[in-house]
mmCIF file of C-alpha atoms in Angstrom:
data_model
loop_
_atom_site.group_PDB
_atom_site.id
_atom_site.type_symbol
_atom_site.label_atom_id
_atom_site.label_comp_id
_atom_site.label_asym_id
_atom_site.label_seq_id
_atom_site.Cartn_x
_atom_site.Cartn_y
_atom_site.Cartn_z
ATOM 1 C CA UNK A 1 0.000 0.000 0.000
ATOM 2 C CA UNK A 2 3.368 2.734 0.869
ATOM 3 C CA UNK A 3 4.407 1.611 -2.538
ATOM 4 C CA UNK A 4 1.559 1.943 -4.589
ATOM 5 C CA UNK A 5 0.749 5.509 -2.843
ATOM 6 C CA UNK A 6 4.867 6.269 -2.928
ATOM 7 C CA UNK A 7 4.393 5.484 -7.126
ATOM 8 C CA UNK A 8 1.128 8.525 -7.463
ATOM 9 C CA UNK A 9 3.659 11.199 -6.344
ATOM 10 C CA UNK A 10 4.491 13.641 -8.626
ATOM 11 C CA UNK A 11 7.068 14.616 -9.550
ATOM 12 C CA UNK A 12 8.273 11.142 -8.914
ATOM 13 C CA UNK A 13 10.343 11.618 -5.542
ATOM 14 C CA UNK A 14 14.022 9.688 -4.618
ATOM 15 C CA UNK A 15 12.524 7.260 -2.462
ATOM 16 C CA UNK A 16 15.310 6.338 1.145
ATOM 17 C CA UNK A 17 14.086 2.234 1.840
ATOM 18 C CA UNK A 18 14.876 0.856 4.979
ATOM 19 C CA UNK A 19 13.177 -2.367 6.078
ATOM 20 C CA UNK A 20 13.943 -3.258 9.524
ATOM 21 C CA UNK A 21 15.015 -6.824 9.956
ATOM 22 C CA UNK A 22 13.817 -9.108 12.230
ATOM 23 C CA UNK A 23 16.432 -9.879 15.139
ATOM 24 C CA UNK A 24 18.351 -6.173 14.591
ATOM 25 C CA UNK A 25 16.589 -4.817 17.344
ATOM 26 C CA UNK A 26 19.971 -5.595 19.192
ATOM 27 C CA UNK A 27 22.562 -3.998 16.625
ATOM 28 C CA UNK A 28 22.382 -0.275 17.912
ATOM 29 C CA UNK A 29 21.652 2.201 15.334
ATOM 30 C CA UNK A 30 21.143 -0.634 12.372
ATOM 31 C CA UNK A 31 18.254 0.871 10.908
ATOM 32 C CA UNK A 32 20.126 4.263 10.716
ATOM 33 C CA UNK A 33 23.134 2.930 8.838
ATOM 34 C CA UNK A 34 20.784 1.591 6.868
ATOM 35 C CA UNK A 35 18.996 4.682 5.932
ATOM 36 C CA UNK A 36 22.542 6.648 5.626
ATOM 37 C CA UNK A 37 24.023 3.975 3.758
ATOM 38 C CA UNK A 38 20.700 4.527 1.039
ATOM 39 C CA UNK A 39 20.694 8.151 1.368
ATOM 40 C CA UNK A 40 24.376 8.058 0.210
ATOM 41 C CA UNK A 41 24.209 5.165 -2.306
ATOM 42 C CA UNK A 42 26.227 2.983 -0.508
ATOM 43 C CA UNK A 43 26.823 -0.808 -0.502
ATOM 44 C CA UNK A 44 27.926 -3.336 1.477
ATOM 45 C CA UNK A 45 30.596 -2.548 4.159
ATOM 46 C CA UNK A 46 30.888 1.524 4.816
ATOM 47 C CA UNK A 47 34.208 2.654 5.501
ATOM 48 C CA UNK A 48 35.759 6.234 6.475
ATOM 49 C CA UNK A 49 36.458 7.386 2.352
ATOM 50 C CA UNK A 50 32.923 5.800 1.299
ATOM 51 C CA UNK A 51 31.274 8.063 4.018
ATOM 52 C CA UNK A 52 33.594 11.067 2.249
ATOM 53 C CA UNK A 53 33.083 10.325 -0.934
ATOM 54 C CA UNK A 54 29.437 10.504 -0.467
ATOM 55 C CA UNK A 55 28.869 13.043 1.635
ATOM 56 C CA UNK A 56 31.030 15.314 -1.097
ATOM 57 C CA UNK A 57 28.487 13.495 -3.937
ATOM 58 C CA UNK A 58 25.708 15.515 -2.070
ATOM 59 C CA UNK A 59 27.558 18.865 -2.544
ATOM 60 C CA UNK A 60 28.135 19.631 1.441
ATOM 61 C CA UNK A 61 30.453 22.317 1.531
ATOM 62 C CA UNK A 62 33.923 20.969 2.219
ATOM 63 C CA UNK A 63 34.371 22.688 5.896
ATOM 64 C CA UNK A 64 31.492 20.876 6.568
ATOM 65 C CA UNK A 65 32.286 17.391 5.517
ATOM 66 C CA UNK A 66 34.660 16.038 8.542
ATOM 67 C CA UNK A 67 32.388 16.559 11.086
ATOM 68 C CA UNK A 68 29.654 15.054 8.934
ATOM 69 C CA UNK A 69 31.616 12.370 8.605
ATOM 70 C CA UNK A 70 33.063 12.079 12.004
ATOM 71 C CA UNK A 71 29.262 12.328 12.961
ATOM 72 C CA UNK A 72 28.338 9.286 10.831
ATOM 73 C CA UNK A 73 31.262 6.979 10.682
ATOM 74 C CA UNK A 74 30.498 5.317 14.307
ATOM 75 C CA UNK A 75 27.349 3.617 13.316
ATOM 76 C CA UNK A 76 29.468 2.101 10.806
ATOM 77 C CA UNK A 77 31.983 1.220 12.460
ATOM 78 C CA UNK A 78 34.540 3.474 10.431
ATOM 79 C CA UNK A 79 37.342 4.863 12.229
ATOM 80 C CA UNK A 80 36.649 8.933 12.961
ATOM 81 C CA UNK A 81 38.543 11.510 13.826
ATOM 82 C CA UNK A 82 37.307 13.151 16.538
ATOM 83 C CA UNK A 83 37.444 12.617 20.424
ATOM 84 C CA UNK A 84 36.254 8.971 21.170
ATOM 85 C CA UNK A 85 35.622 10.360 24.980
ATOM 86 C CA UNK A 86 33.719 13.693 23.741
ATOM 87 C CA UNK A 87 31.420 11.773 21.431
ATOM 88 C CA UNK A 88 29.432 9.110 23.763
ATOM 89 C CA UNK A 89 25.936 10.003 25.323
ATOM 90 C CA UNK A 90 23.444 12.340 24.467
ATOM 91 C CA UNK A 91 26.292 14.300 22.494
ATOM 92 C CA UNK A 92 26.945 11.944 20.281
ATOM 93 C CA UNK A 93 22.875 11.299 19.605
ATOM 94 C CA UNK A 94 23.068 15.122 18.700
ATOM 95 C CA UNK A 95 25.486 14.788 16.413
ATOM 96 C CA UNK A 96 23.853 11.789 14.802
ATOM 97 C CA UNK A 97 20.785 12.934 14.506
ATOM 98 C CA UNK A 98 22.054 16.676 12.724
ATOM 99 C CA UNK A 99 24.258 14.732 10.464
ATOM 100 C CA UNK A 100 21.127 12.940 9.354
ATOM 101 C CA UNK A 101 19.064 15.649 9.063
ATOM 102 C CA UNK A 102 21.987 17.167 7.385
ATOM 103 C CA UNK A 103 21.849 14.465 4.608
ATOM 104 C CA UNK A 104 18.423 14.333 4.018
ATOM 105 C CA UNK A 105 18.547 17.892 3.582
ATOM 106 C CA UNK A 106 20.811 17.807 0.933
ATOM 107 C CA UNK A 107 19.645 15.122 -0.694
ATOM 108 C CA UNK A 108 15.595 17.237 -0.547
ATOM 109 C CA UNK A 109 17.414 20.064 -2.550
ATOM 110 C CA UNK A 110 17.695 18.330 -5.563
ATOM 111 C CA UNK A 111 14.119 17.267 -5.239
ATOM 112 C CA UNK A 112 11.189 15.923 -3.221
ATOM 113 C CA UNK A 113 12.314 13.280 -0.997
ATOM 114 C CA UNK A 114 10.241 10.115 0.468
ATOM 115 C CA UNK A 115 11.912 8.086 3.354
ATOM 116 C CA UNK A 116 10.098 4.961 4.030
ATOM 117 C CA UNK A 117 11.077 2.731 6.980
ATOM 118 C CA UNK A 118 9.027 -0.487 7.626
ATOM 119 C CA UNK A 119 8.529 -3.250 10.386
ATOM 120 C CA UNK A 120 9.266 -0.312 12.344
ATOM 121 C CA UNK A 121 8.269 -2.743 15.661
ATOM 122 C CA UNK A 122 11.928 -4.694 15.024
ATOM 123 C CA UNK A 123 14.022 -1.530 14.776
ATOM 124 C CA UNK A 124 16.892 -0.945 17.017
ATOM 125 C CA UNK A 125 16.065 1.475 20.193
ATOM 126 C CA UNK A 126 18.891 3.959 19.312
ATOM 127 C CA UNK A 127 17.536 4.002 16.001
ATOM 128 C CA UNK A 128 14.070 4.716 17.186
ATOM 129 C CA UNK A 129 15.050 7.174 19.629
ATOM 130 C CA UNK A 130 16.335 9.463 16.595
ATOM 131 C CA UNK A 131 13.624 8.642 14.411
ATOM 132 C CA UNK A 132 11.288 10.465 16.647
ATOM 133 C CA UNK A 133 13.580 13.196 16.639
ATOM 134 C CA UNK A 134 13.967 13.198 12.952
ATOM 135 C CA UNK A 135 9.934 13.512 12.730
ATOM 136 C CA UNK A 136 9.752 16.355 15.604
ATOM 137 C CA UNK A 137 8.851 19.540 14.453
ATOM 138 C CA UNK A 138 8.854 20.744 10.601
ATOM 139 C CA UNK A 139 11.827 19.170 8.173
ATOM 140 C CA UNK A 140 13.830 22.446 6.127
ATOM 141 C CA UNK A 141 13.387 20.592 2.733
ATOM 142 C CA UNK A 142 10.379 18.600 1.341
ATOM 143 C CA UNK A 143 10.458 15.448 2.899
ATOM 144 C CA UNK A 144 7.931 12.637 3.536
ATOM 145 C CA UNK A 145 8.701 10.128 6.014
ATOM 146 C CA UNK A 146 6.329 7.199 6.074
ATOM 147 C CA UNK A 147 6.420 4.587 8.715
ATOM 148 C CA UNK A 148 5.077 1.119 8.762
ATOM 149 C CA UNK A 149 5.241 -0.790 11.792
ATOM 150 C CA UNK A 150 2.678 -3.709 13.558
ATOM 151 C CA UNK A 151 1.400 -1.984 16.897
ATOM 152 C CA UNK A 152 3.566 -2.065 19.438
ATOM 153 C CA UNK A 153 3.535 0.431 22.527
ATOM 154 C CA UNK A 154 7.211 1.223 21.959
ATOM 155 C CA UNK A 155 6.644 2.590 18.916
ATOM 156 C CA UNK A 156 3.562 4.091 19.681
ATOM 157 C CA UNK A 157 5.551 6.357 22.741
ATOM 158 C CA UNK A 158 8.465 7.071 19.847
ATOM 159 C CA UNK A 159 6.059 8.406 17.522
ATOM 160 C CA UNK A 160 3.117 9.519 19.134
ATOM 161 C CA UNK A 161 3.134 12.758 17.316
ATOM 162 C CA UNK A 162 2.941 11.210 13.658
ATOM 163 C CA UNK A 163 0.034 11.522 11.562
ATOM 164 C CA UNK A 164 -1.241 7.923 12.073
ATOM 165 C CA UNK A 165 -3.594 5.923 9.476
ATOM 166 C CA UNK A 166 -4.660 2.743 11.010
ATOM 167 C CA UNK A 167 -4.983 -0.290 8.223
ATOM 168 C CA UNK A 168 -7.978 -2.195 9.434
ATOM 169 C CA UNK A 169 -8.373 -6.142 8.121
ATOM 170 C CA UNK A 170 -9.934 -6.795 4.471
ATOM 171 C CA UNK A 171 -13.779 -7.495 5.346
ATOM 172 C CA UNK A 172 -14.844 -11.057 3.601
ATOM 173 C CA UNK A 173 -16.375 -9.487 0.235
ATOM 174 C CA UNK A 174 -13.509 -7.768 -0.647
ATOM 175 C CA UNK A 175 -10.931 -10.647 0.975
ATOM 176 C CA UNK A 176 -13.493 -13.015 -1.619
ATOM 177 C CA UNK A 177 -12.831 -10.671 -4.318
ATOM 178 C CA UNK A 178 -9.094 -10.499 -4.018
ATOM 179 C CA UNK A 179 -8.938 -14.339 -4.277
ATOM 180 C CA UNK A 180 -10.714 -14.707 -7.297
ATOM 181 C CA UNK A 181 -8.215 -11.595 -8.666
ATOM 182 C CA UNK A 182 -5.180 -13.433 -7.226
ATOM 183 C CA UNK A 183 -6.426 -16.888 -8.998
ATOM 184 C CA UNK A 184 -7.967 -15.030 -11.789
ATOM 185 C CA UNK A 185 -10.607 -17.472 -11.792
ATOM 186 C CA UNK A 186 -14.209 -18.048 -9.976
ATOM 187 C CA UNK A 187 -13.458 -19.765 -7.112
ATOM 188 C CA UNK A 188 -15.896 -22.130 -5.113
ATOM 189 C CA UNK A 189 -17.716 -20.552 -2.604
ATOM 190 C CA UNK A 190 -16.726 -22.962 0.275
ATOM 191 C CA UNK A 191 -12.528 -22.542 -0.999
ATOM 192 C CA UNK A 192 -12.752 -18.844 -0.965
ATOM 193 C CA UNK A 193 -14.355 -19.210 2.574
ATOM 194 C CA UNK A 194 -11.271 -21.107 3.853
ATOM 195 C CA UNK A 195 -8.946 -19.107 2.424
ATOM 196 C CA UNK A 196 -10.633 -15.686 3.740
ATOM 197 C CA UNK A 197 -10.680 -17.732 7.543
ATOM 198 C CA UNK A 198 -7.753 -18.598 7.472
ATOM 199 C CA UNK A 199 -6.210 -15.388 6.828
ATOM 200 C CA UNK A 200 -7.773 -13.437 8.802
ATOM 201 C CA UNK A 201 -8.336 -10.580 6.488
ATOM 202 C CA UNK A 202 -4.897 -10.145 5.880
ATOM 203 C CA UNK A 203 -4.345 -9.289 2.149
ATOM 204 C CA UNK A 204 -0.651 -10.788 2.694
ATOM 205 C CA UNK A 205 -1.530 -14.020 3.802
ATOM 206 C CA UNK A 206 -4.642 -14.409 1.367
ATOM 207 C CA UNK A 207 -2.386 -14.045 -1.513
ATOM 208 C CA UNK A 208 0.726 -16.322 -0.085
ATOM 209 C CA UNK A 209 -2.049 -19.267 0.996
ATOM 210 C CA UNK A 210 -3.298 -18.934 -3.063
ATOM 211 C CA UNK A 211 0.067 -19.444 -4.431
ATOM 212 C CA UNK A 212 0.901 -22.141 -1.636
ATOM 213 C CA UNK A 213 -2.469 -24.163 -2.582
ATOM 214 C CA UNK A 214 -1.311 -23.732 -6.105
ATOM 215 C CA UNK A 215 2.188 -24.322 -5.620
ATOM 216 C CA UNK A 216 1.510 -27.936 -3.642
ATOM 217 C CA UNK A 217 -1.129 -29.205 -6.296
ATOM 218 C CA UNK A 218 -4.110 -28.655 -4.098
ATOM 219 C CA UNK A 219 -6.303 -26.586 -6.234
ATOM 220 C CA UNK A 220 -5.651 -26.331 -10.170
ATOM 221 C CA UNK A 221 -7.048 -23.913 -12.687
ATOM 222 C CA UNK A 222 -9.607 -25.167 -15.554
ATOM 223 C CA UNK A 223 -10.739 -23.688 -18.955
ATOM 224 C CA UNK A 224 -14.407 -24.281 -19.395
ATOM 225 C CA UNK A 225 -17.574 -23.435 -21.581
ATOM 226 C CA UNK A 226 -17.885 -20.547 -18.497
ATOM 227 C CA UNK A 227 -14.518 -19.739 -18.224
ATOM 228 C CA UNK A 228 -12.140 -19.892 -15.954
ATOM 229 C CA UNK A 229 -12.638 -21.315 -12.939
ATOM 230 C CA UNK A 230 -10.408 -23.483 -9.709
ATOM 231 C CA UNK A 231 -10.903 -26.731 -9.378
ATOM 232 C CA UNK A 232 -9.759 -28.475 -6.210
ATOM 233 C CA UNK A 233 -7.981 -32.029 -6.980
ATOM 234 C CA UNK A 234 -9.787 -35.434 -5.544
ATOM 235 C CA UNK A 235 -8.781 -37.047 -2.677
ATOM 236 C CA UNK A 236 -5.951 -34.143 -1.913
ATOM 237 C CA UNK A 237 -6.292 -32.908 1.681
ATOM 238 C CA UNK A 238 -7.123 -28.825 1.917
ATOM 239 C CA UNK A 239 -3.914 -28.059 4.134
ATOM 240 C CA UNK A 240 -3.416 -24.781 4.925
#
């Protein structure tokens, strides 16, 4: 649904992806490097002259760069060049979170900018901690940042000032109708109905148990005189 809403935008905005991984909830700041490491077009293992080299691809004025990337290179794991001593606490999350903003900013300058962080319920707690802070207030550049998260009261306390637009379950006529669409066949009334319980009108899970029922020879499609329509296979139990 971020996607398909993300795609309507015009003019077509550069889009910073971070998808929080289960388990790196204990990897402090991982969602941040991730969203740095976008921002800056950056793959695999970040070192000191990546972090440079992008920061100067941005156009930050050079007198400006070092502490950027003195700012930045921790969550990395890049060597800075600052005071190790002068840059723990809330300090350092002050740094952090300008250099960030920072980024963004420059990145927003060349054009509308959409940062989109999901399964925001696994994200690190340093990381959330200067997401809220990111969010607080009004952004100096035209920036969207969308959040998509399960509920979760942590996340709720970060972000309780967000705009917030609850997605509510698929009721069964349109979790029916989504089955036929995913099949692109009528489907038997009693199929669709074990489908739809099953899933619990999530649109996710409808669509994986269609392709696993497929997938494992349950159900097949037929042509006929009426079209097309799913047939379920004899004597095959309805596992889902």
């Amino acid at each position: 649904m971020a996607a398909a809403a993300i795609s309507r935008l015009a003019p077509a905005p550069r889009v910073v992806r971070v998808e929080c991984a289960f388990g790196s909830s204990d990897v402090p700041h991982a969602a941040v490097a991730e969203l740095v490491r976008d921002a800056l077009g950056l793959e695999g293992g970040v070192r000191r002259h990546d972090l440079e080299k992008g920061v100067a691809a941005l156009g930050i004025p050079e007198g400006k760069r070092a502490a950027l990337v003195d700012a930045l290179a921790p969550i990395f794991g890049a060597e800075g060049s600052g005071d190790a001593g002068a840059d723990a606490g809330a300090g350092r999350t002050e740094r952090l979170t300008g250099a960030v903003r920072t980024v963004l900013g420059a990145l927003a300058r060349r054009g509308p900018v959409v940062v989109w962080v999901d399964a925001v319920q696994f994200m690190d707690p340093p990381s959330r901690e200067l997401m809220a802070r990111l969010v607080e207030g009004e952004l100096e550049a035209p920036i969207l940042v969308v959040f998509g998260t399960r509920p979760d009261e942590r996340v709720e306390s970060a972000l309780r000032e967000a705009l917030r637009i609850e997605v509510s379950e698929l009721a069964p006529p349109d979790a029916a109708r989504l089955v036929e669409a995913r099949f692109g066949a009528r489907v038997p009334p009693e199929l669709a109905a074990a489908i739809t319980q099953r899933a619990g009108g999530s649109p996710f899970f409808l669509l994986e148990l269609c392709d696993a029922l497929l997938e494992k020879g349950v159900v097949r499609i037929e042509e006929g005189p009426e079209g097309r329509r799913v047939v379920r296979k004899p004597g095959v139990p309805l596992a889902l």
